[in-house]
């Protein structure tokens, strides 16, 4: 005020928002056999906090979120009665947490399966920052985020063993007849054809939960450009880094395989293998090259027509948690085994795992050390046109190309049995798969008028992939 010349100070506005969310659930796990019912309970706590600051034409958004989720599932025998032990079955879990009834599969009859015990606690911390500023015909956005996860779990899906009865022994090795009861006869004799087990057990014979840690961060830059009244261009670049999960006590195991899968040797987190050299703490090399461009264009050709184009690249960043679960559910921290019986050397229900040699490698999973995250390139082109006052037509092309997709193999299985001596059959995961899809869709739409509306579409597409991890 007055006659002097003053400086203009842009107003500063700030808004803070905080929310606390809590939820709890309790339920029953029903079973066709009433004695095999179980219970489940869980809770979720989430606390998101956001701070929005407007300084002049710029908007700053700062966020922080903490969340915790806990769940537990138990059967009716846990900590109360060791049913498998009372039946004289050896080589299975003895921890009271795992007590219960073994799983039985009797030919064509419905399998008998008790509730599998599990307990899990997930905690995560996330911090984010975003900046937005309009400048002429542009609206610029940039920012990033950081997230850290800590998951503690104990889940023994096959702690008491799974026993399969097929009628192999009652039929004398001949083909069994469906509905003949030969499979049930093998059950009455206590002679399974196959037995499997998998449960957590450290080298000192103590069942302990597993805690895995994960972290990721991302950066992005985006521009929404109103180039002309009839042109809009949106383009940007995003970088994501997702670190492979690690176990806080190093309790993860991979398989180090020789060229051509002629040998397989277990290797612990951070150790050196005889064929591949040094392994990281996550047993998989970090994938750092996850740079994803994105672009979208919209053009109004005339008053009745619009053309749109888009391209984006995305990465399968969620695969590391599944990989970590497979890596920590392995000997020596997990007991895993598969026994097969023959007429000459039958299995018995109580001693099915006694023929597992201590020198046999019983790990059932391995992954390529140079595994990469899967990539999906997606293209879209769309043309839409208003035909009449309430009618519109359009055509859309969509194409995808997948690179470095998951491939699952069973390299130790051959036509005559196991290919590597003293190594049980295992699944091998790599990132060699690929896919493509091309499709075109035609549509005719009638907007609502006089109470009538409708849409007719016709789509023609073709896809192909060579990856076994998508259900093929």
Tab-separated table of C-alpha atoms in Angstrom:
chain	number	residue	atom	x	y	z
A	1	UNK	CA	0.000	0.000	0.000
A	2	UNK	CA	1.007	3.657	-0.320
A	3	UNK	CA	3.165	5.047	-3.084
A	4	UNK	CA	6.018	2.545	-2.819
A	5	UNK	CA	6.631	-0.409	-5.131
A	6	UNK	CA	6.084	-3.758	-3.390
A	7	UNK	CA	6.894	-7.387	-4.187
A	8	UNK	CA	4.046	-9.800	-4.928
A	9	UNK	CA	4.141	-12.902	-2.772
A	10	UNK	CA	2.320	-15.948	-4.191
A	11	UNK	CA	-0.174	-17.390	-1.714
A	12	UNK	CA	0.736	-20.668	-0.038
A	13	UNK	CA	-2.066	-23.085	0.778
A	14	UNK	CA	-1.579	-26.421	2.507
A	15	UNK	CA	-4.011	-29.235	3.314
A	16	UNK	CA	-3.303	-32.273	5.467
A	17	UNK	CA	-5.492	-35.356	5.417
A	18	UNK	CA	-5.032	-38.446	7.594
A	19	UNK	CA	-7.186	-41.553	7.823
A	20	UNK	CA	-7.124	-44.616	10.062
A	21	UNK	CA	-8.759	-47.773	8.675
A	22	UNK	CA	-9.164	-50.959	10.727
A	23	UNK	CA	-10.971	-54.161	9.855
A	24	UNK	CA	-11.236	-57.564	11.517
A	25	UNK	CA	-12.756	-60.793	10.305
A	26	UNK	CA	-13.436	-64.191	11.874
A	27	UNK	CA	-14.820	-67.190	10.049
A	28	UNK	CA	-15.091	-70.954	9.740
A	29	UNK	CA	-13.430	-73.154	7.102
A	30	UNK	CA	-16.154	-75.669	6.305
A	31	UNK	CA	-15.548	-79.244	5.193
A	32	UNK	CA	-17.828	-82.063	4.064
A	33	UNK	CA	-16.383	-83.993	7.029
A	34	UNK	CA	-17.455	-82.033	10.150
A	35	UNK	CA	-14.344	-83.030	12.150
A	36	UNK	CA	-12.117	-81.435	9.507
A	37	UNK	CA	-13.495	-77.918	9.765
A	38	UNK	CA	-11.145	-75.082	10.627
A	39	UNK	CA	-11.124	-71.459	11.691
A	40	UNK	CA	-9.683	-68.336	10.161
A	41	UNK	CA	-9.252	-64.819	11.467
A	42	UNK	CA	-7.473	-61.694	10.362
A	43	UNK	CA	-7.123	-57.965	10.763
A	44	UNK	CA	-6.013	-55.019	8.636
A	45	UNK	CA	-4.727	-51.624	9.760
A	46	UNK	CA	-3.984	-48.859	7.268
A	47	UNK	CA	-2.909	-45.267	8.005
A	48	UNK	CA	-2.559	-43.040	4.911
A	49	UNK	CA	-1.427	-39.429	5.367
A	50	UNK	CA	-1.339	-36.867	2.541
A	51	UNK	CA	-0.081	-33.288	2.402
A	52	UNK	CA	-1.097	-31.069	-0.526
A	53	UNK	CA	0.672	-27.739	-0.925
A	54	UNK	CA	-0.261	-25.133	-3.526
A	55	UNK	CA	2.466	-22.550	-4.154
A	56	UNK	CA	1.594	-20.228	-6.996
A	57	UNK	CA	0.827	-22.374	-10.037
A	58	UNK	CA	2.552	-25.445	-8.642
A	59	UNK	CA	0.921	-28.206	-6.614
A	60	UNK	CA	2.995	-30.505	-4.425
A	61	UNK	CA	1.475	-33.770	-3.167
A	62	UNK	CA	3.337	-35.642	-0.429
A	63	UNK	CA	2.042	-38.950	0.882
A	64	UNK	CA	2.984	-41.582	3.439
A	65	UNK	CA	1.163	-44.835	4.165
A	66	UNK	CA	1.662	-47.558	6.736
A	67	UNK	CA	-0.319	-50.792	6.572
A	68	UNK	CA	-0.344	-54.028	8.521
A	69	UNK	CA	-2.310	-57.155	7.684
A	70	UNK	CA	-2.368	-60.282	9.830
A	71	UNK	CA	-4.158	-63.584	9.227
A	72	UNK	CA	-4.212	-67.063	10.740
A	73	UNK	CA	-5.865	-70.321	9.683
A	74	UNK	CA	-5.953	-73.450	11.851
A	75	UNK	CA	-7.720	-76.805	11.769
A	76	UNK	CA	-9.549	-78.389	14.679
A	77	UNK	CA	-6.568	-80.537	15.750
A	78	UNK	CA	-3.776	-77.918	15.865
A	79	UNK	CA	-2.095	-77.745	19.305
A	80	UNK	CA	-4.515	-80.453	20.487
A	81	UNK	CA	-4.001	-83.841	18.799
A	82	UNK	CA	-1.352	-85.275	16.483
A	83	UNK	CA	-3.596	-87.456	14.299
A	84	UNK	CA	-0.849	-88.430	11.835
A	85	UNK	CA	1.461	-89.368	14.695
A	86	UNK	CA	-1.260	-91.431	16.399
A	87	UNK	CA	-1.652	-93.318	13.097
A	88	UNK	CA	2.059	-94.166	13.175
A	89	UNK	CA	2.977	-92.093	10.098
A	90	UNK	CA	6.625	-91.058	10.188
A	91	UNK	CA	8.569	-88.530	8.136
A	92	UNK	CA	5.918	-85.796	8.462
A	93	UNK	CA	5.696	-82.627	10.586
A	94	UNK	CA	5.531	-83.005	14.367
A	95	UNK	CA	5.120	-79.339	15.329
A	96	UNK	CA	1.780	-78.846	17.192
A	97	UNK	CA	1.053	-76.008	14.744
A	98	UNK	CA	0.898	-78.636	11.953
A	99	UNK	CA	-1.058	-81.373	13.760
A	100	UNK	CA	-4.011	-82.785	11.866
A	101	UNK	CA	-5.219	-85.429	9.410
A	102	UNK	CA	-3.100	-86.470	6.395
A	103	UNK	CA	-4.491	-85.813	2.929
A	104	UNK	CA	-5.804	-88.897	1.136
A	105	UNK	CA	-6.609	-89.266	-2.561
A	106	UNK	CA	-8.429	-92.519	-3.304
A	107	UNK	CA	-8.784	-92.901	-7.059
A	108	UNK	CA	-12.023	-91.405	-8.313
A	109	UNK	CA	-13.335	-90.678	-4.797
A	110	UNK	CA	-13.314	-87.194	-3.365
A	111	UNK	CA	-9.969	-86.448	-1.733
A	112	UNK	CA	-9.866	-86.199	2.045
A	113	UNK	CA	-8.106	-82.960	2.950
A	114	UNK	CA	-7.821	-81.242	6.303
A	115	UNK	CA	-7.457	-77.481	6.661
A	116	UNK	CA	-3.849	-76.416	6.042
A	117	UNK	CA	-2.393	-74.252	8.822
A	118	UNK	CA	-0.977	-70.847	8.017
A	119	UNK	CA	-0.156	-67.571	9.719
A	120	UNK	CA	1.070	-64.436	8.054
A	121	UNK	CA	1.806	-60.811	8.905
A	122	UNK	CA	2.458	-58.242	6.162
A	123	UNK	CA	3.786	-54.749	6.884
A	124	UNK	CA	4.515	-52.048	4.341
A	125	UNK	CA	5.697	-48.436	4.327
A	126	UNK	CA	5.226	-46.204	1.290
A	127	UNK	CA	6.321	-42.627	0.616
A	128	UNK	CA	5.430	-40.636	-2.491
A	129	UNK	CA	5.887	-37.183	-3.966
A	130	UNK	CA	4.182	-35.564	-6.953
A	131	UNK	CA	4.585	-32.161	-8.572
A	132	UNK	CA	2.111	-30.603	-11.033
A	133	UNK	CA	2.459	-27.294	-12.864
A	134	UNK	CA	0.601	-25.860	-15.877
A	135	UNK	CA	2.713	-23.865	-18.332
A	136	UNK	CA	0.915	-22.488	-21.358
A	137	UNK	CA	-0.469	-25.381	-23.364
A	138	UNK	CA	1.443	-27.900	-21.237
A	139	UNK	CA	0.674	-29.462	-17.894
A	140	UNK	CA	3.806	-31.011	-16.415
A	141	UNK	CA	3.835	-33.758	-13.815
A	142	UNK	CA	6.754	-35.448	-12.148
A	143	UNK	CA	7.369	-37.425	-9.005
A	144	UNK	CA	8.318	-40.717	-7.491
A	145	UNK	CA	7.633	-43.215	-4.742
A	146	UNK	CA	9.451	-45.632	-2.448
A	147	UNK	CA	7.961	-48.722	-0.842
A	148	UNK	CA	9.303	-51.326	1.555
A	149	UNK	CA	7.588	-54.560	2.555
A	150	UNK	CA	8.193	-57.016	5.364
A	151	UNK	CA	6.235	-60.284	5.233
A	152	UNK	CA	6.414	-62.900	8.007
A	153	UNK	CA	4.740	-66.208	7.201
A	154	UNK	CA	4.501	-69.842	8.140
A	155	UNK	CA	2.403	-71.874	5.741
A	156	UNK	CA	2.713	-75.645	5.635
A	157	UNK	CA	0.356	-76.740	2.879
A	158	UNK	CA	1.425	-80.396	2.965
A	159	UNK	CA	2.771	-80.878	6.494
A	160	UNK	CA	1.069	-84.211	7.239
A	161	UNK	CA	1.686	-85.741	3.820
A	162	UNK	CA	-0.512	-86.485	0.824
A	163	UNK	CA	-1.042	-90.152	-0.009
A	164	UNK	CA	-2.469	-91.315	-3.344
A	165	UNK	CA	-4.123	-94.715	-3.698
A	166	UNK	CA	-4.723	-95.933	-7.271
A	167	UNK	CA	-5.366	-99.675	-7.058
A	168	UNK	CA	-1.883	-100.505	-8.318
A	169	UNK	CA	-1.367	-103.346	-5.840
A	170	UNK	CA	-4.897	-104.754	-5.687
A	171	UNK	CA	-5.037	-104.967	-9.484
A	172	UNK	CA	-1.731	-106.832	-9.678
A	173	UNK	CA	-0.239	-104.128	-11.881
A	174	UNK	CA	-3.018	-104.377	-14.492
A	175	UNK	CA	-5.190	-101.477	-15.611
A	176	UNK	CA	-7.653	-100.532	-12.909
A	177	UNK	CA	-11.372	-100.436	-13.605
A	178	UNK	CA	-13.205	-97.270	-12.655
A	179	UNK	CA	-15.653	-97.929	-9.852
A	180	UNK	CA	-14.235	-101.368	-9.071
A	181	UNK	CA	-13.026	-100.335	-5.620
A	182	UNK	CA	-9.447	-101.426	-6.251
A	183	UNK	CA	-8.169	-97.987	-5.202
A	184	UNK	CA	-10.143	-98.242	-1.948
A	185	UNK	CA	-8.760	-101.736	-1.431
A	186	UNK	CA	-5.225	-100.311	-1.593
A	187	UNK	CA	-6.282	-97.774	1.036
A	188	UNK	CA	-7.548	-100.538	3.338
A	189	UNK	CA	-4.202	-102.296	2.873
A	190	UNK	CA	-2.352	-99.053	3.664
A	191	UNK	CA	-0.413	-99.158	0.367
A	192	UNK	CA	-0.242	-95.800	-1.477
A	193	UNK	CA	1.320	-95.520	-4.920
A	194	UNK	CA	2.620	-91.994	-4.237
A	195	UNK	CA	3.369	-89.934	-1.144
A	196	UNK	CA	4.437	-86.272	-0.965
A	197	UNK	CA	5.265	-83.906	1.880
A	198	UNK	CA	6.342	-80.291	2.340
A	199	UNK	CA	6.652	-78.355	5.595
A	200	UNK	CA	8.960	-75.822	7.246
A	201	UNK	CA	11.807	-77.202	9.326
A	202	UNK	CA	15.211	-75.602	9.909
A	203	UNK	CA	18.433	-77.682	10.078
A	204	UNK	CA	18.175	-77.769	13.890
A	205	UNK	CA	14.674	-79.354	13.618
A	206	UNK	CA	12.789	-76.244	14.681
A	207	UNK	CA	9.769	-74.881	12.799
A	208	UNK	CA	10.205	-71.141	12.464
A	209	UNK	CA	8.367	-68.467	10.465
A	210	UNK	CA	10.019	-66.985	7.397
A	211	UNK	CA	10.443	-63.212	7.025
A	212	UNK	CA	11.064	-61.804	3.557
A	213	UNK	CA	11.892	-58.190	2.729
A	214	UNK	CA	11.165	-56.343	-0.500
A	215	UNK	CA	11.697	-52.796	-1.718
A	216	UNK	CA	10.924	-50.808	-4.829
A	217	UNK	CA	10.998	-47.236	-6.077
A	218	UNK	CA	9.756	-45.419	-9.153
A	219	UNK	CA	10.247	-42.068	-10.922
A	220	UNK	CA	8.048	-40.534	-13.596
A	221	UNK	CA	7.812	-37.500	-15.869
A	222	UNK	CA	4.666	-36.680	-17.846
A	223	UNK	CA	3.399	-33.888	-20.090
A	224	UNK	CA	-0.212	-33.271	-21.094
A	225	UNK	CA	0.185	-31.073	-24.176
A	226	UNK	CA	-2.811	-29.278	-25.734
A	227	UNK	CA	-0.923	-28.704	-28.980
A	228	UNK	CA	-3.882	-27.321	-30.937
A	229	UNK	CA	-7.613	-27.044	-30.314
A	230	UNK	CA	-8.123	-30.379	-32.075
A	231	UNK	CA	-4.884	-32.091	-30.939
A	232	UNK	CA	-3.984	-33.465	-27.492
A	233	UNK	CA	-0.731	-35.300	-26.860
A	234	UNK	CA	0.088	-37.041	-23.615
A	235	UNK	CA	3.535	-38.533	-23.256
A	236	UNK	CA	5.787	-39.578	-20.422
A	237	UNK	CA	8.500	-41.805	-19.098
A	238	UNK	CA	8.481	-43.970	-15.977
A	239	UNK	CA	11.292	-45.874	-14.316
A	240	UNK	CA	10.587	-48.707	-11.894
A	241	UNK	CA	13.053	-50.687	-9.853
A	242	UNK	CA	11.856	-53.717	-7.918
A	243	UNK	CA	14.479	-55.567	-5.906
A	244	UNK	CA	14.207	-59.358	-5.572
A	245	UNK	CA	12.914	-60.357	-2.150
A	246	UNK	CA	15.423	-61.471	0.463
A	247	UNK	CA	14.941	-63.503	3.650
A	248	UNK	CA	16.156	-61.725	6.777
A	249	UNK	CA	17.997	-64.837	8.038
A	250	UNK	CA	19.166	-65.998	4.619
A	251	UNK	CA	16.764	-68.955	4.577
A	252	UNK	CA	16.335	-69.242	0.808
A	253	UNK	CA	17.714	-71.888	-1.532
A	254	UNK	CA	18.096	-72.035	-5.313
A	255	UNK	CA	19.404	-74.740	-7.628
A	256	UNK	CA	22.658	-74.181	-9.499
A	257	UNK	CA	22.364	-76.266	-12.678
A	258	UNK	CA	25.059	-77.450	-15.048
A	259	UNK	CA	24.761	-76.724	-18.815
A	260	UNK	CA	22.205	-79.013	-20.403
A	261	UNK	CA	20.722	-79.809	-16.980
A	262	UNK	CA	23.212	-82.615	-16.409
A	263	UNK	CA	23.499	-81.789	-12.700
A	264	UNK	CA	21.770	-79.668	-10.057
A	265	UNK	CA	23.242	-78.535	-6.742
A	266	UNK	CA	21.436	-76.558	-3.988
A	267	UNK	CA	22.979	-73.150	-3.230
A	268	UNK	CA	22.069	-70.902	-0.290
A	269	UNK	CA	21.434	-67.153	-0.443
A	270	UNK	CA	24.699	-65.244	-0.906
A	271	UNK	CA	26.774	-68.391	-1.506
A	272	UNK	CA	28.799	-69.480	-4.529
A	273	UNK	CA	27.626	-72.276	-6.812
A	274	UNK	CA	29.906	-74.655	-8.733
A	275	UNK	CA	28.440	-73.736	-12.134
A	276	UNK	CA	27.125	-70.139	-11.952
A	277	UNK	CA	29.475	-68.533	-9.437
A	278	UNK	CA	28.345	-66.008	-6.833
A	279	UNK	CA	24.627	-65.724	-6.025
A	280	UNK	CA	23.030	-62.613	-4.516
A	281	UNK	CA	21.089	-62.573	-1.243
A	282	UNK	CA	17.889	-62.809	-3.286
A	283	UNK	CA	19.348	-65.635	-5.460
A	284	UNK	CA	18.172	-63.696	-8.547
A	285	UNK	CA	20.046	-60.797	-10.117
A	286	UNK	CA	18.299	-57.435	-9.827
A	287	UNK	CA	16.644	-56.190	-13.036
A	288	UNK	CA	17.583	-52.502	-13.369
A	289	UNK	CA	16.499	-51.674	-16.940
A	290	UNK	CA	12.766	-51.138	-16.350
A	291	UNK	CA	12.308	-47.882	-18.278
A	292	UNK	CA	8.767	-47.574	-19.633
A	293	UNK	CA	7.720	-44.931	-22.208
A	294	UNK	CA	4.046	-44.110	-22.693
A	295	UNK	CA	2.329	-41.926	-25.288
A	296	UNK	CA	-1.260	-41.110	-26.163
A	297	UNK	CA	-2.564	-38.917	-29.000
A	298	UNK	CA	-6.114	-37.710	-29.687
A	299	UNK	CA	-7.015	-35.882	-32.908
A	300	UNK	CA	-10.434	-34.495	-33.748
A	301	UNK	CA	-10.371	-34.770	-37.523
A	302	UNK	CA	-13.685	-32.935	-37.939
A	303	UNK	CA	-16.810	-32.194	-35.978
A	304	UNK	CA	-17.934	-35.819	-36.182
A	305	UNK	CA	-14.699	-37.878	-36.114
A	306	UNK	CA	-11.978	-38.583	-33.522
A	307	UNK	CA	-8.792	-40.613	-33.970
A	308	UNK	CA	-6.833	-41.896	-30.971
A	309	UNK	CA	-3.485	-43.656	-30.698
A	310	UNK	CA	-1.684	-45.081	-27.677
A	311	UNK	CA	1.430	-47.028	-26.801
A	312	UNK	CA	2.719	-48.205	-23.441
A	313	UNK	CA	5.281	-50.554	-21.968
A	314	UNK	CA	4.702	-52.294	-18.639
A	315	UNK	CA	6.645	-54.756	-16.499
A	316	UNK	CA	5.509	-57.702	-14.408
A	317	UNK	CA	6.821	-56.342	-11.130
A	318	UNK	CA	4.693	-58.642	-8.954
A	319	UNK	CA	6.473	-61.908	-9.766
A	320	UNK	CA	9.262	-61.573	-7.180
A	321	UNK	CA	7.008	-62.382	-4.200
A	322	UNK	CA	5.961	-65.711	-5.746
A	323	UNK	CA	9.596	-66.486	-6.601
A	324	UNK	CA	10.675	-65.811	-3.007
A	325	UNK	CA	7.957	-68.113	-1.685
A	326	UNK	CA	9.226	-70.937	-3.904
A	327	UNK	CA	12.832	-70.287	-2.861
A	328	UNK	CA	12.280	-70.398	0.897
A	329	UNK	CA	10.025	-73.464	0.759
A	330	UNK	CA	13.051	-75.677	0.082
A	331	UNK	CA	15.450	-77.916	2.009
A	332	UNK	CA	17.255	-77.509	4.314
A	333	UNK	CA	14.675	-75.022	5.628
A	334	UNK	CA	11.722	-77.022	4.305
A	335	UNK	CA	11.326	-80.770	4.247
A	336	UNK	CA	10.137	-81.821	0.789
A	337	UNK	CA	9.960	-85.295	-0.688
A	338	UNK	CA	8.084	-87.406	-3.214
A	339	UNK	CA	8.044	-91.198	-2.914
A	340	UNK	CA	6.787	-93.518	-5.656
A	341	UNK	CA	5.841	-97.122	-5.042
A	342	UNK	CA	5.990	-100.065	-7.430
A	343	UNK	CA	4.738	-103.630	-7.212
A	344	UNK	CA	8.261	-104.797	-6.555
A	345	UNK	CA	8.895	-102.107	-3.938
A	346	UNK	CA	5.554	-100.938	-2.517
A	347	UNK	CA	5.082	-97.994	-0.190
A	348	UNK	CA	3.360	-98.282	3.161
A	349	UNK	CA	1.267	-95.539	4.706
A	350	UNK	CA	3.335	-95.373	7.888
A	351	UNK	CA	6.818	-95.643	6.318
A	352	UNK	CA	6.308	-93.955	2.937
A	353	UNK	CA	9.232	-91.559	3.366
A	354	UNK	CA	11.757	-93.972	4.822
A	355	UNK	CA	13.271	-94.703	1.391
A	356	UNK	CA	14.362	-91.089	0.843
A	357	UNK	CA	18.148	-91.186	0.796
A	358	UNK	CA	19.968	-88.500	2.764
A	359	UNK	CA	22.149	-87.918	-0.317
A	360	UNK	CA	19.162	-87.229	-2.569
A	361	UNK	CA	18.524	-83.608	-3.565
A	362	UNK	CA	14.839	-83.094	-2.734
A	363	UNK	CA	14.568	-79.421	-3.799
A	364	UNK	CA	11.615	-79.050	-6.132
A	365	UNK	CA	12.206	-75.550	-7.577
A	366	UNK	CA	14.975	-73.565	-9.231
A	367	UNK	CA	15.167	-70.305	-11.175
A	368	UNK	CA	17.608	-68.866	-13.692
A	369	UNK	CA	19.981	-66.478	-11.907
A	370	UNK	CA	19.655	-63.981	-14.796
A	371	UNK	CA	15.824	-63.972	-14.663
A	372	UNK	CA	14.246	-60.766	-16.002
A	373	UNK	CA	10.855	-59.230	-15.369
A	374	UNK	CA	8.337	-59.846	-18.142
A	375	UNK	CA	7.565	-56.966	-20.525
A	376	UNK	CA	4.332	-56.175	-22.364
A	377	UNK	CA	4.264	-53.692	-25.257
A	378	UNK	CA	0.719	-52.550	-26.026
A	379	UNK	CA	-0.490	-50.572	-29.065
A	380	UNK	CA	-3.980	-49.179	-29.683
A	381	UNK	CA	-5.530	-47.227	-32.550
A	382	UNK	CA	-9.162	-46.143	-32.463
A	383	UNK	CA	-11.421	-44.329	-34.934
A	384	UNK	CA	-14.888	-43.173	-33.879
A	385	UNK	CA	-17.491	-41.226	-35.845
A	386	UNK	CA	-20.937	-39.854	-35.125
A	387	UNK	CA	-23.268	-41.009	-37.897
A	388	UNK	CA	-26.543	-39.362	-36.933
A	389	UNK	CA	-27.942	-37.507	-33.971
A	390	UNK	CA	-27.988	-40.610	-31.743
A	391	UNK	CA	-25.860	-43.089	-33.721
A	392	UNK	CA	-22.098	-43.625	-33.623
A	393	UNK	CA	-19.699	-46.184	-35.077
A	394	UNK	CA	-16.071	-47.032	-34.448
A	395	UNK	CA	-13.238	-49.456	-34.982
A	396	UNK	CA	-10.361	-50.265	-32.617
A	397	UNK	CA	-7.106	-52.114	-33.198
A	398	UNK	CA	-5.169	-53.476	-30.250
A	399	UNK	CA	-1.875	-55.297	-30.351
A	400	UNK	CA	0.377	-56.653	-27.629
A	401	UNK	CA	3.843	-58.109	-27.662
A	402	UNK	CA	5.225	-59.976	-24.672
A	403	UNK	CA	8.957	-60.368	-24.082
A	404	UNK	CA	10.912	-62.215	-21.340
A	405	UNK	CA	7.795	-63.984	-20.104
A	406	UNK	CA	7.914	-66.775	-17.547
A	407	UNK	CA	8.754	-70.271	-18.758
A	408	UNK	CA	8.324	-73.311	-16.500
A	409	UNK	CA	10.081	-76.582	-17.296
A	410	UNK	CA	10.584	-80.000	-15.714
A	411	UNK	CA	14.117	-80.705	-16.971
A	412	UNK	CA	14.760	-83.698	-14.716
A	413	UNK	CA	11.883	-85.760	-16.098
A	414	UNK	CA	12.517	-88.052	-19.047
A	415	UNK	CA	10.658	-90.876	-20.792
A	416	UNK	CA	12.465	-93.425	-18.626
A	417	UNK	CA	12.347	-91.516	-15.325
A	418	UNK	CA	14.724	-89.091	-13.626
A	419	UNK	CA	17.606	-87.834	-15.789
A	420	UNK	CA	19.939	-86.792	-12.924
A	421	UNK	CA	20.898	-89.381	-10.327
A	422	UNK	CA	20.090	-88.541	-6.697
A	423	UNK	CA	18.123	-85.419	-7.720
A	424	UNK	CA	14.350	-85.437	-7.457
A	425	UNK	CA	12.159	-83.922	-10.144
A	426	UNK	CA	12.067	-80.108	-9.951
A	427	UNK	CA	10.461	-77.161	-11.720
A	428	UNK	CA	12.814	-74.714	-13.472
A	429	UNK	CA	11.725	-71.122	-14.088
A	430	UNK	CA	13.283	-68.785	-16.651
A	431	UNK	CA	12.291	-65.704	-18.648
A	432	UNK	CA	12.496	-66.941	-22.231
A	433	UNK	CA	8.820	-66.861	-23.164
A	434	UNK	CA	7.195	-64.551	-25.709
A	435	UNK	CA	3.701	-63.762	-26.934
A	436	UNK	CA	1.790	-61.626	-29.371
A	437	UNK	CA	-1.814	-60.683	-29.929
A	438	UNK	CA	-3.530	-58.727	-32.696
A	439	UNK	CA	-7.190	-57.853	-32.620
A	440	UNK	CA	-9.699	-55.559	-34.254
A	441	UNK	CA	-13.110	-54.618	-32.879
A	442	UNK	CA	-16.037	-52.987	-34.699
A	443	UNK	CA	-18.854	-51.295	-32.814
A	444	UNK	CA	-22.187	-49.646	-33.559
A	445	UNK	CA	-23.836	-47.652	-30.801
A	446	UNK	CA	-27.220	-46.048	-30.380
A	447	UNK	CA	-27.341	-43.469	-27.615
A	448	UNK	CA	-30.329	-43.220	-25.348
A	449	UNK	CA	-33.336	-41.616	-27.031
A	450	UNK	CA	-37.021	-42.251	-26.415
A	451	UNK	CA	-36.039	-44.840	-23.821
A	452	UNK	CA	-34.011	-46.991	-26.221
A	453	UNK	CA	-30.242	-47.510	-26.386
A	454	UNK	CA	-27.940	-50.308	-27.450
A	455	UNK	CA	-24.494	-51.379	-28.644
A	456	UNK	CA	-23.413	-54.083	-31.085
A	457	UNK	CA	-19.758	-55.176	-31.297
A	458	UNK	CA	-17.791	-57.689	-33.338
A	459	UNK	CA	-14.244	-58.642	-32.380
A	460	UNK	CA	-11.695	-60.691	-34.282
A	461	UNK	CA	-8.374	-61.475	-32.580
A	462	UNK	CA	-5.513	-63.920	-32.717
A	463	UNK	CA	-2.912	-64.639	-30.053
A	464	UNK	CA	-0.010	-66.989	-29.613
A	465	UNK	CA	2.507	-67.608	-26.860
A	466	UNK	CA	5.097	-70.207	-25.924
A	467	UNK	CA	5.039	-69.662	-22.178
A	468	UNK	CA	3.795	-72.344	-19.795
A	469	UNK	CA	3.200	-69.898	-16.961
A	470	UNK	CA	-0.051	-68.506	-18.411
A	471	UNK	CA	-2.031	-71.731	-18.119
A	472	UNK	CA	-0.772	-73.372	-21.336
